[in-house]
PDB file of C-alpha atoms in Angstrom:
ATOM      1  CA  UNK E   1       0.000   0.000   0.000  1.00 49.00           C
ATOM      2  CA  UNK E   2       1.284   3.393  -1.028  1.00 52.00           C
ATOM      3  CA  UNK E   3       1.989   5.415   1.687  1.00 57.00           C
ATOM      4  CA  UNK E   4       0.691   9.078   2.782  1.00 62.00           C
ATOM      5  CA  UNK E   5       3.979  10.309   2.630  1.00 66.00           C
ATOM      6  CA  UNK E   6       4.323   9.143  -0.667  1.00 65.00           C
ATOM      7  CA  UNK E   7       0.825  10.335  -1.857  1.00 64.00           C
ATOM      8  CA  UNK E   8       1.333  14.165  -0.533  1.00 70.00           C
ATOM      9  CA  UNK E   9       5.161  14.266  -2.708  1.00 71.00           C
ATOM     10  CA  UNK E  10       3.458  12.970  -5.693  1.00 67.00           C
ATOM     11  CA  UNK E  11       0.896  15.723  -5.401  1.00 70.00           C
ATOM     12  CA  UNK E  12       3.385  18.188  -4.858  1.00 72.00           C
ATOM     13  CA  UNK E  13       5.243  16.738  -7.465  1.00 72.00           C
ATOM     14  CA  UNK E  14       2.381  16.941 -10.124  1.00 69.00           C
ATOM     15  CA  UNK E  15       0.964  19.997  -8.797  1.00 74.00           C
ATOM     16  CA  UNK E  16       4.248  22.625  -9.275  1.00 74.00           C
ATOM     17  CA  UNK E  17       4.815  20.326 -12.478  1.00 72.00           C
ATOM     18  CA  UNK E  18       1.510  21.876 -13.913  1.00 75.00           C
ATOM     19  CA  UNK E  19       1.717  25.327 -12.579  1.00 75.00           C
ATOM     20  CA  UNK E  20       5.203  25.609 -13.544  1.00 74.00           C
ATOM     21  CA  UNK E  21       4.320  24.144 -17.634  1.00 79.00           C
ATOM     22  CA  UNK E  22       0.746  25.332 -17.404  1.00 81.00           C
ATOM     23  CA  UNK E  23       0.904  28.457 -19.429  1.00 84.00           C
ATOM     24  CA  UNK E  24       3.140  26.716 -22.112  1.00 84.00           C
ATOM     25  CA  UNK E  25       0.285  23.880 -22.574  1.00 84.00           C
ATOM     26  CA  UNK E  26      -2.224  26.867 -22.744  1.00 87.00           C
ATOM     27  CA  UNK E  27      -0.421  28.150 -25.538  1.00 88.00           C
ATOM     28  CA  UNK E  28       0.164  24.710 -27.392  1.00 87.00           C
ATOM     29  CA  UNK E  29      -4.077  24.075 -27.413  1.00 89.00           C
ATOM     30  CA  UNK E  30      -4.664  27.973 -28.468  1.00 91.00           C
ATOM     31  CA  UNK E  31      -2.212  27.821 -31.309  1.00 92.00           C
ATOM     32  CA  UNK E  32      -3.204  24.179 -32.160  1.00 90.00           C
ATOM     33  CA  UNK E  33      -6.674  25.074 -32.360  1.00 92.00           C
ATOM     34  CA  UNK E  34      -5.939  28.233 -34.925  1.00 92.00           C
ATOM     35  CA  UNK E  35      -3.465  26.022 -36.817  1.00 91.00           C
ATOM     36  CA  UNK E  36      -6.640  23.397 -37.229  1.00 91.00           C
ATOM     37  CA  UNK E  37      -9.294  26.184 -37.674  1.00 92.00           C
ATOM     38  CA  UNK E  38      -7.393  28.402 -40.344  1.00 92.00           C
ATOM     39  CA  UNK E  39      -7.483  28.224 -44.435  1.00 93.00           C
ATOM     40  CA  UNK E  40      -3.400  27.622 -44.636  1.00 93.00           C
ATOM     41  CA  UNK E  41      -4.085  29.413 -48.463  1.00 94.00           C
ATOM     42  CA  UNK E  42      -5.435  31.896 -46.519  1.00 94.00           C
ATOM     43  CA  UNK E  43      -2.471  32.464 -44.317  1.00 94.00           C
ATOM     44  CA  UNK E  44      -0.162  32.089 -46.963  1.00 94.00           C
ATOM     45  CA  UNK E  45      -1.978  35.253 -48.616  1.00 95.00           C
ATOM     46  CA  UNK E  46      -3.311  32.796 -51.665  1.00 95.00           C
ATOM     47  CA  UNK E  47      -6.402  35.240 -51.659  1.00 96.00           C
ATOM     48  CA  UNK E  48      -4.715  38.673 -52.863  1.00 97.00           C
ATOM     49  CA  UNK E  49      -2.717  36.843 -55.860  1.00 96.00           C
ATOM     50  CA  UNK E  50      -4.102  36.134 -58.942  1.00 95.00           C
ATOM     51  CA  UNK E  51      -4.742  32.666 -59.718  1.00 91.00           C
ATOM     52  CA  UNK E  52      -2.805  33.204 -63.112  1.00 91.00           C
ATOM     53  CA  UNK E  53      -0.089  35.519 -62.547  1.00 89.00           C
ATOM     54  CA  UNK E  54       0.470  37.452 -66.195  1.00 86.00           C
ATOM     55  CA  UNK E  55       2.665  36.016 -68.768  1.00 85.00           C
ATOM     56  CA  UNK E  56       4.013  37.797 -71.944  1.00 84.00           C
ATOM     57  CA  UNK E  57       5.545  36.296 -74.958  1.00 85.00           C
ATOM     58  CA  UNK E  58       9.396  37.588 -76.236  1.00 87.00           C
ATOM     59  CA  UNK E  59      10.917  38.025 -79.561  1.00 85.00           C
ATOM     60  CA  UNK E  60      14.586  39.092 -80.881  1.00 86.00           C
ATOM     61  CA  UNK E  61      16.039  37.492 -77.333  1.00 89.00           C
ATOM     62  CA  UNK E  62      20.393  36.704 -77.744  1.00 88.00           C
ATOM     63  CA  UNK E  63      21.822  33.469 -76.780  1.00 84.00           C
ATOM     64  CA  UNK E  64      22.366  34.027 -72.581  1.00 82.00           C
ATOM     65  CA  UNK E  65      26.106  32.992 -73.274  1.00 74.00           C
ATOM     66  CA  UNK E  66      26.411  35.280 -76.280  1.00 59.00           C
ATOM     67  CA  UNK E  67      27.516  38.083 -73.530  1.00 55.00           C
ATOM     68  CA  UNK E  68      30.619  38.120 -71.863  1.00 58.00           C
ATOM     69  CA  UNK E  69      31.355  34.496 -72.522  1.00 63.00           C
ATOM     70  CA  UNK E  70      29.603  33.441 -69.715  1.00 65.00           C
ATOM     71  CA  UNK E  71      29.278  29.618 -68.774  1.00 77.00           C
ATOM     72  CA  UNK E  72      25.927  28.289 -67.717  1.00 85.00           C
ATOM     73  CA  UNK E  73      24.683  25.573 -65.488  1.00 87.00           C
ATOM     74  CA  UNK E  74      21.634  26.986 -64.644  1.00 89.00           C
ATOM     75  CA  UNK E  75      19.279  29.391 -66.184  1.00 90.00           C
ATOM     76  CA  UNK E  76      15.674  30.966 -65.984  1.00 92.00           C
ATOM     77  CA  UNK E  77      13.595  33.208 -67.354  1.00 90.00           C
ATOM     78  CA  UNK E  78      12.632  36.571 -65.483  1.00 92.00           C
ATOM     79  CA  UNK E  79       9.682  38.860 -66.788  1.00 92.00           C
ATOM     80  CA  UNK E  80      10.594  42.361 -65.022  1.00 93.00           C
ATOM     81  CA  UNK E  81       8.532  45.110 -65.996  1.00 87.00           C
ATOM     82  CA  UNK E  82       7.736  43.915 -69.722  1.00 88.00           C
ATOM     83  CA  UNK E  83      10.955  43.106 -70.446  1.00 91.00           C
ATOM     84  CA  UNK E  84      13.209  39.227 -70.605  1.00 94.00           C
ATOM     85  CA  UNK E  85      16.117  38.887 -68.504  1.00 94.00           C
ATOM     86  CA  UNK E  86      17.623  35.717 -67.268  1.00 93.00           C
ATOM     87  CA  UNK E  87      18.616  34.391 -64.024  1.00 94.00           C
ATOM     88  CA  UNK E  88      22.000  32.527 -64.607  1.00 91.00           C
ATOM     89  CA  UNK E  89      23.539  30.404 -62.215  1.00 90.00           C
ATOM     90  CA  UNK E  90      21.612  31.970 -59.279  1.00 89.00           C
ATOM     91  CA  UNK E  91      24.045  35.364 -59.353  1.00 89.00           C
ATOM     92  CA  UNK E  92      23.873  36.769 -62.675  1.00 90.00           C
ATOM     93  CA  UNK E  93      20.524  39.084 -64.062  1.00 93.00           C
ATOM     94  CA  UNK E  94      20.975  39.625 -68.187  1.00 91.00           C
ATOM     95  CA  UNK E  95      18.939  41.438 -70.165  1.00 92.00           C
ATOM     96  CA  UNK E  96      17.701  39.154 -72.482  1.00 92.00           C
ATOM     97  CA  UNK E  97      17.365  41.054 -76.027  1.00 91.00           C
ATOM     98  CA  UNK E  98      20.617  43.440 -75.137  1.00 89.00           C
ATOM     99  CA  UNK E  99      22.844  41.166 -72.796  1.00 87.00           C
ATOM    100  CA  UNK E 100      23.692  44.055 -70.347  1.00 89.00           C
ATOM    101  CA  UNK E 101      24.427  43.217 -66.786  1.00 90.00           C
ATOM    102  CA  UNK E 102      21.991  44.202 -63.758  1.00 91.00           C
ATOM    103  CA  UNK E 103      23.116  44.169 -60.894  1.00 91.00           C
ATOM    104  CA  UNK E 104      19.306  44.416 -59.490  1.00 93.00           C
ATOM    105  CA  UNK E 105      16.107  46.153 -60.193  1.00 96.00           C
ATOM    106  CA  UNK E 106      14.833  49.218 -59.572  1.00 95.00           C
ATOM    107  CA  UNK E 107      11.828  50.398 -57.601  1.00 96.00           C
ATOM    108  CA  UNK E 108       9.647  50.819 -60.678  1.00 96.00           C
ATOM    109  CA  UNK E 109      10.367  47.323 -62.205  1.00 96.00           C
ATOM    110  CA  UNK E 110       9.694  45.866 -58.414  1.00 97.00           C
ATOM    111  CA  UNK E 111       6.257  47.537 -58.245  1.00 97.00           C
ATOM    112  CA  UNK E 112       5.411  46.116 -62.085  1.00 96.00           C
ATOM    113  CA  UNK E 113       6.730  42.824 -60.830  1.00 96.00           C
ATOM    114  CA  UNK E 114       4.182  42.724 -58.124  1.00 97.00           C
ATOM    115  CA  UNK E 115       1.580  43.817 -60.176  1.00 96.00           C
ATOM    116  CA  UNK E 116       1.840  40.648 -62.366  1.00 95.00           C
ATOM    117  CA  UNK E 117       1.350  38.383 -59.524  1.00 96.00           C
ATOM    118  CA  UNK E 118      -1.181  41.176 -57.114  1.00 97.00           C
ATOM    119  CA  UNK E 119      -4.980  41.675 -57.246  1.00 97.00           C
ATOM    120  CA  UNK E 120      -5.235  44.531 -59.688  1.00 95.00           C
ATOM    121  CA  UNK E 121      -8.184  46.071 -57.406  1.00 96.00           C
ATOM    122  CA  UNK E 122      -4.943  46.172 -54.507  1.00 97.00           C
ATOM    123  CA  UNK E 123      -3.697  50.000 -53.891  1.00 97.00           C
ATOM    124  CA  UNK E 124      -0.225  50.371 -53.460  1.00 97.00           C
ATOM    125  CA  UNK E 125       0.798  52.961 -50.342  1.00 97.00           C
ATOM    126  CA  UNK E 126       3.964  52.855 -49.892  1.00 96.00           C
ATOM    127  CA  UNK E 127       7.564  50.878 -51.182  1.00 97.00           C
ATOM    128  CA  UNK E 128      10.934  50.436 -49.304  1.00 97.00           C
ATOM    129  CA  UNK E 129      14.275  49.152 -49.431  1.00 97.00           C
ATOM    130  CA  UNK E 130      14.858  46.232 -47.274  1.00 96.00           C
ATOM    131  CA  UNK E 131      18.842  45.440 -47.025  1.00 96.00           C
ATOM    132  CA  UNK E 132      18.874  43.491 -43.633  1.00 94.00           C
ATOM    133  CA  UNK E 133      16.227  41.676 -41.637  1.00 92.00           C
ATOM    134  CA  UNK E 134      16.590  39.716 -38.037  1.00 87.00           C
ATOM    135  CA  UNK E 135      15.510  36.443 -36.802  1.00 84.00           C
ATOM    136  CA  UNK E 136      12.184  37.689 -36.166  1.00 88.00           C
ATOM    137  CA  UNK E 137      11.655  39.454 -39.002  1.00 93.00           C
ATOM    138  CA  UNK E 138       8.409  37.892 -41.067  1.00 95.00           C
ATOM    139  CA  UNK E 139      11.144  37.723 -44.396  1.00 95.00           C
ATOM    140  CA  UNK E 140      13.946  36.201 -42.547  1.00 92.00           C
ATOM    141  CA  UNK E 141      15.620  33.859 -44.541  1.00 90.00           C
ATOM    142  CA  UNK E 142      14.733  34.951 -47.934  1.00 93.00           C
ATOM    143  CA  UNK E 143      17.185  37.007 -51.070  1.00 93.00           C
ATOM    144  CA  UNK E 144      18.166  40.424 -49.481  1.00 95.00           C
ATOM    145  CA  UNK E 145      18.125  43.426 -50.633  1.00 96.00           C
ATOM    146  CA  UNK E 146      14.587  43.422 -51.202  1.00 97.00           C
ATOM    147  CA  UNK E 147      11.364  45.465 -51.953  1.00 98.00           C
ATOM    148  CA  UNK E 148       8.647  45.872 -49.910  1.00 98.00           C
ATOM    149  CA  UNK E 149       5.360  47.216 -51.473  1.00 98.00           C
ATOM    150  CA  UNK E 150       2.994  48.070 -48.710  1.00 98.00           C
ATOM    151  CA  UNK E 151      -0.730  47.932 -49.874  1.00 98.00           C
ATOM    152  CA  UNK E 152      -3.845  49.868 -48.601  1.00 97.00           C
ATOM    153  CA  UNK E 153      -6.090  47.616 -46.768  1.00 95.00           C
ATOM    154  CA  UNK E 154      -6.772  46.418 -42.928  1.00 94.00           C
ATOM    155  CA  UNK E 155      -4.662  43.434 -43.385  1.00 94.00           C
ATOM    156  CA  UNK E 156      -1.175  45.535 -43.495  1.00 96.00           C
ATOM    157  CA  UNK E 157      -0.976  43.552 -46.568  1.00 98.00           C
ATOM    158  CA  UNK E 158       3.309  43.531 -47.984  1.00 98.00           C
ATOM    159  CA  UNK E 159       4.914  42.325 -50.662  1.00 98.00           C
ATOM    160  CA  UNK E 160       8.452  41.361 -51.388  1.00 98.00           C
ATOM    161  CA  UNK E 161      10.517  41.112 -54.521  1.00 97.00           C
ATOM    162  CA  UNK E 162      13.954  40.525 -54.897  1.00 97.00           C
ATOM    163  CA  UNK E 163      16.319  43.446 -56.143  1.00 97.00           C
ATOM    164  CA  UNK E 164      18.776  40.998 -57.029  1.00 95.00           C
ATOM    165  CA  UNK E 165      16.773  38.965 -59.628  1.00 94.00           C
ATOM    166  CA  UNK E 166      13.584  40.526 -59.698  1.00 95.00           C
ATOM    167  CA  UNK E 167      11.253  37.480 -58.408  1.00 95.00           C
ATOM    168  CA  UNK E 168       8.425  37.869 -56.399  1.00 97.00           C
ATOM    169  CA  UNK E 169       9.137  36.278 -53.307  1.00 96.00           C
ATOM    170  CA  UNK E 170       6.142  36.527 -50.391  1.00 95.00           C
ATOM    171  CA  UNK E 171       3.159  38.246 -49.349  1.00 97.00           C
ATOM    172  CA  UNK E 172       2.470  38.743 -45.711  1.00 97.00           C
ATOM    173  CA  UNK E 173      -0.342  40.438 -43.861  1.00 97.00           C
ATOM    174  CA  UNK E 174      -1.943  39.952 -40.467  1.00 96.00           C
ATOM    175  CA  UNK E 175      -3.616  36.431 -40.154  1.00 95.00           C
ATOM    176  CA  UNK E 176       0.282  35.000 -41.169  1.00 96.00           C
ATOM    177  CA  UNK E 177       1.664  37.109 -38.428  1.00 96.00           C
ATOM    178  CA  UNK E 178      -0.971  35.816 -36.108  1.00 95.00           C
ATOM    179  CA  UNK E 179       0.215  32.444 -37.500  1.00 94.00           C
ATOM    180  CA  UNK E 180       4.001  32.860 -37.080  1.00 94.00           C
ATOM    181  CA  UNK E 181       3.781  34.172 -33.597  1.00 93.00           C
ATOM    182  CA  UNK E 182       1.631  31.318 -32.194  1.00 92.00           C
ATOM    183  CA  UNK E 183       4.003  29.023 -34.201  1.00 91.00           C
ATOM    184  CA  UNK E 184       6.446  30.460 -32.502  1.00 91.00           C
ATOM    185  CA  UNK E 185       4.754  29.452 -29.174  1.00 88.00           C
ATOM    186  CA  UNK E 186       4.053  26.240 -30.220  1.00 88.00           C
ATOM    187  CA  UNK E 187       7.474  25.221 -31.348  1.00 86.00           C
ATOM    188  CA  UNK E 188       9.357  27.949 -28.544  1.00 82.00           C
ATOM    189  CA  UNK E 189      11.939  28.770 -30.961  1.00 83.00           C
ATOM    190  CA  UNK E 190      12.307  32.548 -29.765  1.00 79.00           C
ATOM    191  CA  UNK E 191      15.120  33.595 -32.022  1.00 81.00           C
ATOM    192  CA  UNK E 192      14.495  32.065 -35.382  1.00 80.00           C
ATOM    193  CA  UNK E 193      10.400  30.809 -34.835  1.00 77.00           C
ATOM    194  CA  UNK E 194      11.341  27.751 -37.539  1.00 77.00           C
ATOM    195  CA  UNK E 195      13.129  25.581 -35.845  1.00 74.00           C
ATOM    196  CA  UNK E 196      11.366  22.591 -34.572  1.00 74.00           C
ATOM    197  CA  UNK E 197      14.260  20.888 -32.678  1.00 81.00           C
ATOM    198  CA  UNK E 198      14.783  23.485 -30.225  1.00 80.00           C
ATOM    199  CA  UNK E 199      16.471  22.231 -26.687  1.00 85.00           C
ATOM    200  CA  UNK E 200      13.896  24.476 -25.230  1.00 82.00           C
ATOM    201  CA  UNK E 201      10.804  22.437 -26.956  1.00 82.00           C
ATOM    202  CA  UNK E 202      12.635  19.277 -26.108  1.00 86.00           C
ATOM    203  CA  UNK E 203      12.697  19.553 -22.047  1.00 83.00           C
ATOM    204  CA  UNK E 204       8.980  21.442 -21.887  1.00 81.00           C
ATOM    205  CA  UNK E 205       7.952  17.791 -23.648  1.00 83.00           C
ATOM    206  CA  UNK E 206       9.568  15.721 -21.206  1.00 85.00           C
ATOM    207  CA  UNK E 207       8.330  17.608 -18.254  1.00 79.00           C
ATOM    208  CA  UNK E 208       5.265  17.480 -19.994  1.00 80.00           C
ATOM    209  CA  UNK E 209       5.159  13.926 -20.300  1.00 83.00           C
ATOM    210  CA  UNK E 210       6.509  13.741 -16.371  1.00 79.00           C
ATOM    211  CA  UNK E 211       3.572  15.872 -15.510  1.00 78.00           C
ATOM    212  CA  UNK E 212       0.662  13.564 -17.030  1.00 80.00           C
ATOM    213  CA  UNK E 213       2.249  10.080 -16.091  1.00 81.00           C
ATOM    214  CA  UNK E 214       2.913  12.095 -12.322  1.00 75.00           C
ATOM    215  CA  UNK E 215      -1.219  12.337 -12.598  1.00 76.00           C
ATOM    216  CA  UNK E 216      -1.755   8.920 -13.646  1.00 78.00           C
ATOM    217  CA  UNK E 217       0.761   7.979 -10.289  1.00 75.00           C
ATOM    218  CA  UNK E 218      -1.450   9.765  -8.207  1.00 72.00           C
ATOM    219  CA  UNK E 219      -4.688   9.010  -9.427  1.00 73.00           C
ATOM    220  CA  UNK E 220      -3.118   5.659  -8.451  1.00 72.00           C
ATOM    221  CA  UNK E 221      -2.278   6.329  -4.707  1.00 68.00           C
ATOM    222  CA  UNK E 222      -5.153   8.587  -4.085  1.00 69.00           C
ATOM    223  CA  UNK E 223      -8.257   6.702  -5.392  1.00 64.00           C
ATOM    224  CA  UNK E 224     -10.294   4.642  -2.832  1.00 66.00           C
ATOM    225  CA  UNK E 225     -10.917   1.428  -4.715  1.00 67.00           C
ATOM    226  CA  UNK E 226      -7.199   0.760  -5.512  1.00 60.00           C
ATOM    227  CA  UNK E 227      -6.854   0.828  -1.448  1.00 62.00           C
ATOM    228  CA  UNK E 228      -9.406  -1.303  -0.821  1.00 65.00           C
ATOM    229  CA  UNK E 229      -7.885  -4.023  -3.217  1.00 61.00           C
ATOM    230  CA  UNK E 230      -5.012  -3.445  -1.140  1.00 57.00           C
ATOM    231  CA  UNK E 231      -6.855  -3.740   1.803  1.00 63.00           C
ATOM    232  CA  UNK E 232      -8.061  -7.180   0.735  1.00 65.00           C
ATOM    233  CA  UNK E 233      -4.632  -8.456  -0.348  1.00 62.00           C
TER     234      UNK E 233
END
């Protein structure tokens, strides 16, 4: 028979356990919940792009090594403002009909890049330069320097494109950053918010898992009808 000593340290046990990882579990079922209840085309901003971003069709374009002798092991095709340029080797932006060299956009060409892929209904308001961004940042991790095209509407709707090679990279607005932060709850990485391994993450779990076995333990040494088989033994 378990002991009342024993009983009163496993409540202790489980109760500081749960007040201690309470508020982290509160934030795993809210942000859980949202992940289950939300459109994730909605969060990613699916709803302000066209379905069809605009294509146009190019005549009189060079040969992309017929410039400069340059060697090729990769190569796209950019449409930036009206105009071809390719995207060779992931470092070099060519015009393709002259050959000349970019070494990025402008703002003009970013805001006619966005407007192939934007609703056409979407107001611009304002456009900045983006050269640096931090761990936080809601375009961490993608091509710097960028553009960002701020639109007129509730959602504090951005977009980015890359000055480098003129791509449109993301569009963010507020249900996304009401998704990243609670992801950022849900997997507790503070610094970066995409890393799912975090040591952090990894020790919460475990004392979570401590905490609901510690329950099970004392639903064990507290309830009446595993004494009384006890009792009988």
């Amino acid at each position: 028979m378990v002991g009342r000593k024993t009983s009163m340290k496993v409540r202790k046990i489980h109760r500081y356990l749960g007040l201690f990882i309470g508020i982290q579990f509160l934030m795993w079922t809210i942000s859980g919940l949202y992940f289950s209840w939300t459109d994730i085309d909605e969060i990613h901003g699916d709803q302000f792009i066209k379905e069809h971003p605009d294509q146009s069709e190019f005549g009189n374009l060079i040969a992309p090594n017929g410039h400069g002798n340059v060697k090729i092991k990769s190569l796209e095709m950019r449409n930036i403002g009206g105009s071809p340029y390719y995207w060779i080797n992931g470092g070099v932006l060519m015009d393709a009909q002259t050959g000349e060299i970019k070494k990025g956009i402008d703002e003009q060409q970013a805001l006619a890049v966005a407007s192939q892929y934007m609703l056409p209904e979407l107001k611009v308001k304002s456009v900045e330069r983006l050269t640096q961004t931090g761990g936080q940042h809601e375009y961490r991790g993608r091509p710097l320097p960028a553009y960002v095209i701020t639109y007129e509407t509730d959602e504090n709707l951005k977009a980015y494109v890359s000055e480098t090679d003129g791509s449109f990279q993301r569009v963010r607005h507020r249900s996304w950053r009401w998704f990243d932060f609670l992801w950022m709850t849900h997997t507790m990485d503070y610094e970066g918010r995409d890393d799912f391994n975090t040591m952090v993450l990894r020790i919460f779990s475990l004392m979570g898992l401590i905490t609901v076995l510690s329950g099970f333990l004392l639903w064990y040494v507290s309830s009446p009808t595993i004494r009384k088989l006890w009792k009988r033994r």
